[in-house]
Coordinates of C-alpha atoms in Angstrom, one line a residue:
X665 CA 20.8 -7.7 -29.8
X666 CA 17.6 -9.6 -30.2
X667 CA 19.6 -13.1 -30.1
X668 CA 21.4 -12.4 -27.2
X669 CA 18.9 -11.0 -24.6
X670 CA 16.0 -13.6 -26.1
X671 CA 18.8 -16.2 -25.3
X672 CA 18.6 -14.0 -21.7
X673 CA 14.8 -14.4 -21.6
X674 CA 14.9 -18.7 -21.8
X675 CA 16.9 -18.5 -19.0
X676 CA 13.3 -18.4 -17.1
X677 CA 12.2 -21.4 -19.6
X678 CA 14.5 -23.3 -18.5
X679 CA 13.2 -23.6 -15.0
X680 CA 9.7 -21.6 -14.6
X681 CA 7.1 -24.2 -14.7
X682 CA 9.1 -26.7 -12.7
X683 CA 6.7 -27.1 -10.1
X684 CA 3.2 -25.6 -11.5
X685 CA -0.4 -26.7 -10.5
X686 CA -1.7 -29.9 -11.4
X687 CA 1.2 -32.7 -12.6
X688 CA 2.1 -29.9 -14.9
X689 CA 6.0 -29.8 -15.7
X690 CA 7.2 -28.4 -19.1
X691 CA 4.9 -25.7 -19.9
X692 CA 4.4 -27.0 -23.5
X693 CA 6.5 -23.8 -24.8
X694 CA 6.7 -23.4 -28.5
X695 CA 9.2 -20.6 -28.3
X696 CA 11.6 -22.8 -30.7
X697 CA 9.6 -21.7 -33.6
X698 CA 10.7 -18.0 -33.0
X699 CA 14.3 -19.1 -33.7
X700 CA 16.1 -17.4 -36.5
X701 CA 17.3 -19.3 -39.4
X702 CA 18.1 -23.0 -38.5
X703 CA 18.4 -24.2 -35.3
X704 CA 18.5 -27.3 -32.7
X705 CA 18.4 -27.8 -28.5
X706 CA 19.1 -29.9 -26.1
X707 CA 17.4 -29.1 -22.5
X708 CA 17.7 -31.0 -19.0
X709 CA 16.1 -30.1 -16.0
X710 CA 16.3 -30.7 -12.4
X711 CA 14.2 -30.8 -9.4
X712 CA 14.2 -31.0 -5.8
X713 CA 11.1 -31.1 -3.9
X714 CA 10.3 -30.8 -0.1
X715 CA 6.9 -31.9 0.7
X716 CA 5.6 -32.7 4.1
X717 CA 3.0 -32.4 6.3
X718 CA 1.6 -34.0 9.5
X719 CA -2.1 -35.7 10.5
X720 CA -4.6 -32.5 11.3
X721 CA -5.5 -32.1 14.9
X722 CA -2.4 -33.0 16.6
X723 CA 0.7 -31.7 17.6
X724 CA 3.4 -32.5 15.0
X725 CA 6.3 -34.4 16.4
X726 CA 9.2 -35.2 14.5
X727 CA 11.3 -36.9 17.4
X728 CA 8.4 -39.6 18.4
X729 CA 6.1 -39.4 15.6
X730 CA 2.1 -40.8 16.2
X731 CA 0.0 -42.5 14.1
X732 CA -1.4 -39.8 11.7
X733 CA 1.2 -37.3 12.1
X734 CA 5.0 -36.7 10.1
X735 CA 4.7 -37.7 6.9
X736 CA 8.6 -37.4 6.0
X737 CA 9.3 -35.9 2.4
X738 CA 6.6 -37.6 0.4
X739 CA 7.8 -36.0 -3.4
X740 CA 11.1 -37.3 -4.7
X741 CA 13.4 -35.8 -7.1
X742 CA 12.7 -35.8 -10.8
X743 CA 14.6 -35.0 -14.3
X744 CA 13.3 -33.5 -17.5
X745 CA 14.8 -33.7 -20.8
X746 CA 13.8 -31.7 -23.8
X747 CA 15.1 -31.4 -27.6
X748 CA 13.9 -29.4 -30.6
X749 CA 14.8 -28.8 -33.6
X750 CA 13.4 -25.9 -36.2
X751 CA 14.0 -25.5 -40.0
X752 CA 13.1 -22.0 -42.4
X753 CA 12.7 -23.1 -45.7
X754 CA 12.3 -19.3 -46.8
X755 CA 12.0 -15.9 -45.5
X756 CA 7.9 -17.2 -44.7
X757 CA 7.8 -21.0 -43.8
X758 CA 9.6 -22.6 -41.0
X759 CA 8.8 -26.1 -39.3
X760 CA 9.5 -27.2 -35.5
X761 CA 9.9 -30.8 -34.3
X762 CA 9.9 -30.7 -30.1
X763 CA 10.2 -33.1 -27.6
X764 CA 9.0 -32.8 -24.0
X765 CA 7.9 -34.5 -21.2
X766 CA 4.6 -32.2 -20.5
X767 CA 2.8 -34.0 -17.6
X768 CA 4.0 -35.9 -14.4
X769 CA 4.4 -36.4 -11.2
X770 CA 6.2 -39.1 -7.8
X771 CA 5.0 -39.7 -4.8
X772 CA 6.2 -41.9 -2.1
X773 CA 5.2 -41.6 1.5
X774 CA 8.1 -43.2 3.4
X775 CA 6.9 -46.8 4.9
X776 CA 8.9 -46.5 7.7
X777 CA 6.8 -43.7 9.3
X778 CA 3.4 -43.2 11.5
X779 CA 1.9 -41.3 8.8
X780 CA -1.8 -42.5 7.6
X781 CA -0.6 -42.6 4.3
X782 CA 3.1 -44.1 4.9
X783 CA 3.7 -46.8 2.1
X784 CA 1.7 -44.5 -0.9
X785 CA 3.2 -44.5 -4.2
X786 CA 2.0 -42.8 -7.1
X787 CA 4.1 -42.1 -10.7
X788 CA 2.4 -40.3 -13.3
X789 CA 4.7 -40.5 -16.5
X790 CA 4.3 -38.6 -20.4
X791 CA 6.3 -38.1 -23.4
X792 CA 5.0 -36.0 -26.6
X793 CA 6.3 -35.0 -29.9
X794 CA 5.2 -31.8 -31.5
X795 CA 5.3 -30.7 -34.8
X796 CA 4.4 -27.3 -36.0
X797 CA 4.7 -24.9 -38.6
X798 CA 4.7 -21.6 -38.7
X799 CA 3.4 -18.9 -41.7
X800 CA 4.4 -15.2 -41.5
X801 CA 2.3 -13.4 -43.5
X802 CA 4.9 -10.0 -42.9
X803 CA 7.2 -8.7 -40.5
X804 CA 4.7 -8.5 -38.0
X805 CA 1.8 -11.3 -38.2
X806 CA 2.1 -15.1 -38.1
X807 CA 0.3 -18.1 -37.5
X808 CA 2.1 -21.8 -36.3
X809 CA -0.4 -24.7 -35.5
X810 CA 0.0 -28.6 -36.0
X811 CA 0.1 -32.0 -33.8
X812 CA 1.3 -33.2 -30.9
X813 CA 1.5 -37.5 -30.4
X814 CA 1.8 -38.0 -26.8
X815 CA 2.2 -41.0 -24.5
X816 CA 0.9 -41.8 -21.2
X817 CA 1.3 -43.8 -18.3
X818 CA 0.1 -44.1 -14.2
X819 CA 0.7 -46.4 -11.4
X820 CA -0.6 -46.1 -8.0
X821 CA -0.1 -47.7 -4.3
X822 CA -2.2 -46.7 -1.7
X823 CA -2.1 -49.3 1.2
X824 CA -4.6 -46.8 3.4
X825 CA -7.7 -47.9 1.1
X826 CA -7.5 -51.4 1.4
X827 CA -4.4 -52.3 0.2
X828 CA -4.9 -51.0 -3.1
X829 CA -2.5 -51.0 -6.3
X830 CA -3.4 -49.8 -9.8
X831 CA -1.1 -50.3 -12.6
X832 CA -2.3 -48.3 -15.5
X833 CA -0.3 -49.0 -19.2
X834 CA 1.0 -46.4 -21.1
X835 CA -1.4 -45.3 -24.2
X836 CA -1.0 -43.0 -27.0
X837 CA -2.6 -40.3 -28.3
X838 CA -2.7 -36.9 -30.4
X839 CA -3.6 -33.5 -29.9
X840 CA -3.4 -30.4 -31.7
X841 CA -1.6 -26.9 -31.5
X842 CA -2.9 -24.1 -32.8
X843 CA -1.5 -19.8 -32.2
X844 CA -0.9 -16.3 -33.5
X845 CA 1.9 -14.4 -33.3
X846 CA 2.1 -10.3 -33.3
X847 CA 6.1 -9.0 -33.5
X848 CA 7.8 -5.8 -34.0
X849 CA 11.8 -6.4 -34.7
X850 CA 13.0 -3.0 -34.0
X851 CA 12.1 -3.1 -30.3
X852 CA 12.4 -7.0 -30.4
X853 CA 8.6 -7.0 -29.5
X854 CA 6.5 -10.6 -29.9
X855 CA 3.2 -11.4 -28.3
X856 CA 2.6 -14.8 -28.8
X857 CA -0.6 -16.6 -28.0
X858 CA -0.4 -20.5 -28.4
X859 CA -3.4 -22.9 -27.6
X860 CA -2.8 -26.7 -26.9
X861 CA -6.1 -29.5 -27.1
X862 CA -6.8 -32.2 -24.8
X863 CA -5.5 -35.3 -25.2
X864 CA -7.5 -38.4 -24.7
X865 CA -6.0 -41.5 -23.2
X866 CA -7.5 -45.2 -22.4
X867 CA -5.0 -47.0 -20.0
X868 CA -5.6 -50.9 -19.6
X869 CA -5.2 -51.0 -16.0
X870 CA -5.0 -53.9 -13.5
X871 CA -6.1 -52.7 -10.0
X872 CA -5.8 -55.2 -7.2
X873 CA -7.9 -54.6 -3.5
X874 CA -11.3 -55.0 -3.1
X875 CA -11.7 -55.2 -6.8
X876 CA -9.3 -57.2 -8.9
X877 CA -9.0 -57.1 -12.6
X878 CA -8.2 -55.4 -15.7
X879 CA -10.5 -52.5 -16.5
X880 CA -9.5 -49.1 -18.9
X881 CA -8.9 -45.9 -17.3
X882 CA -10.3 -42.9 -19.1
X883 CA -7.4 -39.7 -18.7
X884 CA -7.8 -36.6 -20.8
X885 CA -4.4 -34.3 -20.0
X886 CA -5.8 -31.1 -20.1
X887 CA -6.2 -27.8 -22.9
X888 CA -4.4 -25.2 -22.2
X889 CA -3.3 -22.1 -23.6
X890 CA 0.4 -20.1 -22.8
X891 CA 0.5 -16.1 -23.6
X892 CA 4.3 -15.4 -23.9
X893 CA 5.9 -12.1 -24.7
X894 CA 8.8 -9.8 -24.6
X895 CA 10.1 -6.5 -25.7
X896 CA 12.7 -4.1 -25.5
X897 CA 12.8 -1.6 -22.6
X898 CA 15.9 -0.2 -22.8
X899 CA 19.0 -0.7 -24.9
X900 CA 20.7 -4.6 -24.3
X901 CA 17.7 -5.0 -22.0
X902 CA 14.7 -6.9 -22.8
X903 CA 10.9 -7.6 -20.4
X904 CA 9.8 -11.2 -21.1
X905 CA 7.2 -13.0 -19.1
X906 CA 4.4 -15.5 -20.2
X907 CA 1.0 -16.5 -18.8
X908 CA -0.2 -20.2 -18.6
X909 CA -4.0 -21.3 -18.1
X910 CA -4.8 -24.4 -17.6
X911 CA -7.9 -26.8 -17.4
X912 CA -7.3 -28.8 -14.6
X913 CA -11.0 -28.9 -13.1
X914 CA -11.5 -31.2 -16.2
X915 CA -8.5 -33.7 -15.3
X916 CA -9.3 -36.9 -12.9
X917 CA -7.4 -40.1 -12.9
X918 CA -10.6 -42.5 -11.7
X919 CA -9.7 -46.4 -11.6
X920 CA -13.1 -48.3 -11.9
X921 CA -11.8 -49.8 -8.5
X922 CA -10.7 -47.0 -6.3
X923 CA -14.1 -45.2 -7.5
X924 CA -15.8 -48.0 -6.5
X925 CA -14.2 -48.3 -3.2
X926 CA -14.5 -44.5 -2.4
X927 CA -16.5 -42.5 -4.6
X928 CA -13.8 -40.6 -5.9
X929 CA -10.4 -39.9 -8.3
X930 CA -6.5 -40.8 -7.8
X931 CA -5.9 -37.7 -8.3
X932 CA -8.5 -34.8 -9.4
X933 CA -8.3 -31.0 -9.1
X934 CA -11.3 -28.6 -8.3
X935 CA -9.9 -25.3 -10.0
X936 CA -7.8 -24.5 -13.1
X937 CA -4.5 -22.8 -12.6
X938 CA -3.1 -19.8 -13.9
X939 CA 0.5 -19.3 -14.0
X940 CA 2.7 -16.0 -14.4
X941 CA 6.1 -15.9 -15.3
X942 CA 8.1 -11.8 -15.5
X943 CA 11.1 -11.2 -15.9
X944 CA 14.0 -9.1 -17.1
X945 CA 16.8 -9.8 -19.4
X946 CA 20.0 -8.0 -20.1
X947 CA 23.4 -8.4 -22.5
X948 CA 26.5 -7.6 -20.4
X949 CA 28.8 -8.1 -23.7
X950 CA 28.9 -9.7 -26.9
X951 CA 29.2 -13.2 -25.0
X952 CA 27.2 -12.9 -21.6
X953 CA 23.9 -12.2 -20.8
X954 CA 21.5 -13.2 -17.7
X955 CA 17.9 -12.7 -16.4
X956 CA 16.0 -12.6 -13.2
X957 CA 12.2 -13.6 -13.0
X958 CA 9.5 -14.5 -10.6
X959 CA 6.7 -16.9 -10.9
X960 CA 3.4 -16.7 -9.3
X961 CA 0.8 -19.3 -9.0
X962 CA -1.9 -18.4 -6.8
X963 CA -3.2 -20.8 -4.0
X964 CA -7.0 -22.0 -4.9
X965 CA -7.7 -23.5 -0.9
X966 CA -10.1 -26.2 -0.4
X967 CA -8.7 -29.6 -0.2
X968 CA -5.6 -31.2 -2.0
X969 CA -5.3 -34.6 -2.9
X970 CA -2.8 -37.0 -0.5
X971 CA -1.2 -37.9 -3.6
X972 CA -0.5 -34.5 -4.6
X973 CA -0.8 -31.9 -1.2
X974 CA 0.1 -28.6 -2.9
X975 CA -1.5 -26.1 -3.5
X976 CA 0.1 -22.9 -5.6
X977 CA 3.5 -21.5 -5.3
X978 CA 5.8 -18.6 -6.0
X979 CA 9.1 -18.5 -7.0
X980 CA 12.2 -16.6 -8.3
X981 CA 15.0 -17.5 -10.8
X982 CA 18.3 -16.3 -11.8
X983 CA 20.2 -17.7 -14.8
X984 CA 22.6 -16.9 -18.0
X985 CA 23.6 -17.6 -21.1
X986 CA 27.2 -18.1 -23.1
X987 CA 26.7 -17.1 -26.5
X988 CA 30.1 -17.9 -29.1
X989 CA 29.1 -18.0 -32.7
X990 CA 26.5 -20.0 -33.3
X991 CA 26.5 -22.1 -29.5
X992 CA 24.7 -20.9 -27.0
X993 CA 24.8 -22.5 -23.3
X994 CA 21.7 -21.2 -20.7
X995 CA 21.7 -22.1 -17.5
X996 CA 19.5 -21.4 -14.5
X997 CA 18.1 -21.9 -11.0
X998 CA 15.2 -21.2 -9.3
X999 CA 13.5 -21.3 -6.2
X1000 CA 10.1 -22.5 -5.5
X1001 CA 8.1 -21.2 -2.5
X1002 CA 4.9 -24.1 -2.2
X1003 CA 1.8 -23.2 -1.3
X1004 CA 0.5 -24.7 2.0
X1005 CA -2.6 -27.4 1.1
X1006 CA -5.1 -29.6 3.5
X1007 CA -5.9 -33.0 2.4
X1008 CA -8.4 -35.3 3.2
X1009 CA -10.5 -39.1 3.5
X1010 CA -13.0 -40.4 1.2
X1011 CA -14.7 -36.5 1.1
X1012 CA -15.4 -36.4 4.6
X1013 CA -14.9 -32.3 4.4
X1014 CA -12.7 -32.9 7.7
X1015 CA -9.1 -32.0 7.4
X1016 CA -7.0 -35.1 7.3
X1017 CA -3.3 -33.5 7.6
X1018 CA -1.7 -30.3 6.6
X1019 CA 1.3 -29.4 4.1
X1020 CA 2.9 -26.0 5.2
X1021 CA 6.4 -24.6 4.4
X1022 CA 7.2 -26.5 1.9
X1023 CA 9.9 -25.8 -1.2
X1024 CA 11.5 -26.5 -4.1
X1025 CA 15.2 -26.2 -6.1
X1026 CA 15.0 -26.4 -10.3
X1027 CA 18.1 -26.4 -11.9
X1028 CA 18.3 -26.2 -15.7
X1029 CA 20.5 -26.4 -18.6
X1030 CA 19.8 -25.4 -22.4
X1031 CA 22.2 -26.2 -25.1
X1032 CA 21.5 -24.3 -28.6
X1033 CA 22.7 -24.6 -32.0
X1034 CA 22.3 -22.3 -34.7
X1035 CA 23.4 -23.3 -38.9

């Protein structure tokens, strides 16, 4: 029972943090270490965005658009791919290797619109490998910490500020993990509280307009901590749900150009996020099981950045899983309702354009091996 309907519960794994606050994108879940025995993954993600807004203080016009007003779909489509892999040496020790892509984000503001910011690109791009082990002291207590080695790399365009281009190389550096774990196998109970460190980065990066040259880019991607959990509710029917904080209000990519030119980031975020994730999973048979869950991020107001003009979201997924033997196949969908956001200029405090009604599609597909 416990296999199946936690098999049930990454159906929301698969998809929940798709589009969460800040370039957040994997969620950093360690939930491989709770495996039993021996075990490997394979994960793949997809998402489809729908992010546009118009210039504030006119009416929006999609048929003859004005300068300062339809932006078109500024946030293209993007892929994730996960793997993991998680050994038990005895009834007490195991050890996890992951692979995720934890932080990123695309931007590109159509050129061929009337929009202020029409010709803006932005790509934000990590990779980080995690290895932990985990110590159960009985059946119900544990502890799993260790390092995570993580790569990072950002380029902007942003032809509205003086036709300005950063190009920021990809640097490396590590982090640690650290968590406790409470469980209860008869009522397939586990509360799991996992805390990830910043990680500090120095990109080289050569910024052209205005200022030209090759300066280095401090970006620390943000602590965080993720409280997971499930537990039996019913027989062949399991809650799960998880909640993620994280310290954005500490994150600013800040070229030594485009700070000079404006006085501000790239891309910087006033408030920390918090993100909730609930959901119920239940065993049909001895092969199929499926979940439904619902995400909530709350929307913080103020303003959003041009390069990323959201601003909290909610969302539900539905998904299943296949289980024969020792494969199991999850796959899942969700739906992502995004939060409306105001942007601005150079920290005038006047409204520069407004994102409403906007959305997004994840679609994801986990492929587990036990031996």
């Amino acid at each position: 029972m416990k296999r199946i309907i936690g098999a049930a519960a990454a159906t929301a794994a698969t998809t929940s943090i798709a589009f969460a606050g800040g370039i957040d994108r994997s969620g950093q879940n360690v939930g491989i270490i709770f495996e039993q025995g021996n075990y490997a993954e394979f994960s793949f993600g997809h998402v489809s965005p729908t992010v546009s807004g118009f210039g504030a203080g006119t009416a929006p016009s999609l048929v003859t658009p004005t300068p300062g007003q339809a932006s078109g779909n500024m946030s293209p489509d993007y892929t994730l791919f996960g793997f993991g892999y998680k050994h038990e040496f005895s009834e007490k020790l195991s050890f996890a290797l992951i692979f995720d892509q934890p932080f990123g984000a695309d931007v590109d503001y159509a050129a061929t619109t009337t929009y202020f910011a029409r010709g803006s690109t932005a790509e934000a791009d990590s990779n980080a490998v995690t290895g932990l082990v985990r110590y159960k002291f009985n059946e119900n207590f544990s502890v799993h910490g260790g390092l995570r080695y993580q790569s990072f790399a950002a380029k902007a365009t942003v032809p509205f500020v003086g036709g300005y281009t950063a190009n920021g190389e990809k640097d490396y550096g590590i982090g640690y993990v650290a968590g406790v774990a409470y469980e209860r196998p008869d009522i397939a109970l586990r509360v799991a509280l996992t805390y990830s460190s910043e990680i500090h980065h120095e990109l080289s990066t050569f910024e052209t307009g205005g200022f030209t040259g090759t300066t280095t880019t401090r970006v620390d991607t943000p602590q965080s901590v993720n409280l997971d959990f499930q537990t039996g509710i019913a027989a062949d029917t399991l809650l799960f749900g998880s909640i993620r904080w994280v310290d954005w209000s500490d994150f600013a990519i800040a070229p030594f150009g485009f700070n000079a030119a404006t006085g501000g980031a790239l891309v910087s975020y006033d408030n920390d996020t918090v993100t909730y994730n609930l959901g119920v999973g239940r065993r049909f048979n001895e092969n199929w099981s499926g979940a439904i869950s619902v995400g909530y991020e709350k929307e913080n107001g103020g303003f959003s950045s041009n390069l990323g003009p959201t601003d909290g979201n909610f969302s539900i997924g539905l998904g299943g899983t296949y289980t024969s033997g020792p494969i199991k196949v999850t796959g899942g969908v969700r739906y992502i309702k995004i939060g409306n956001a105001q942007t601005q200029l150079g920290g005038s405090g006047v409204a520069a354009s407004n994102f409403d009604g906007n959305k997004a599609v994840a679609v994801g597909l986990k492929v587990g091996y036990s031996f």
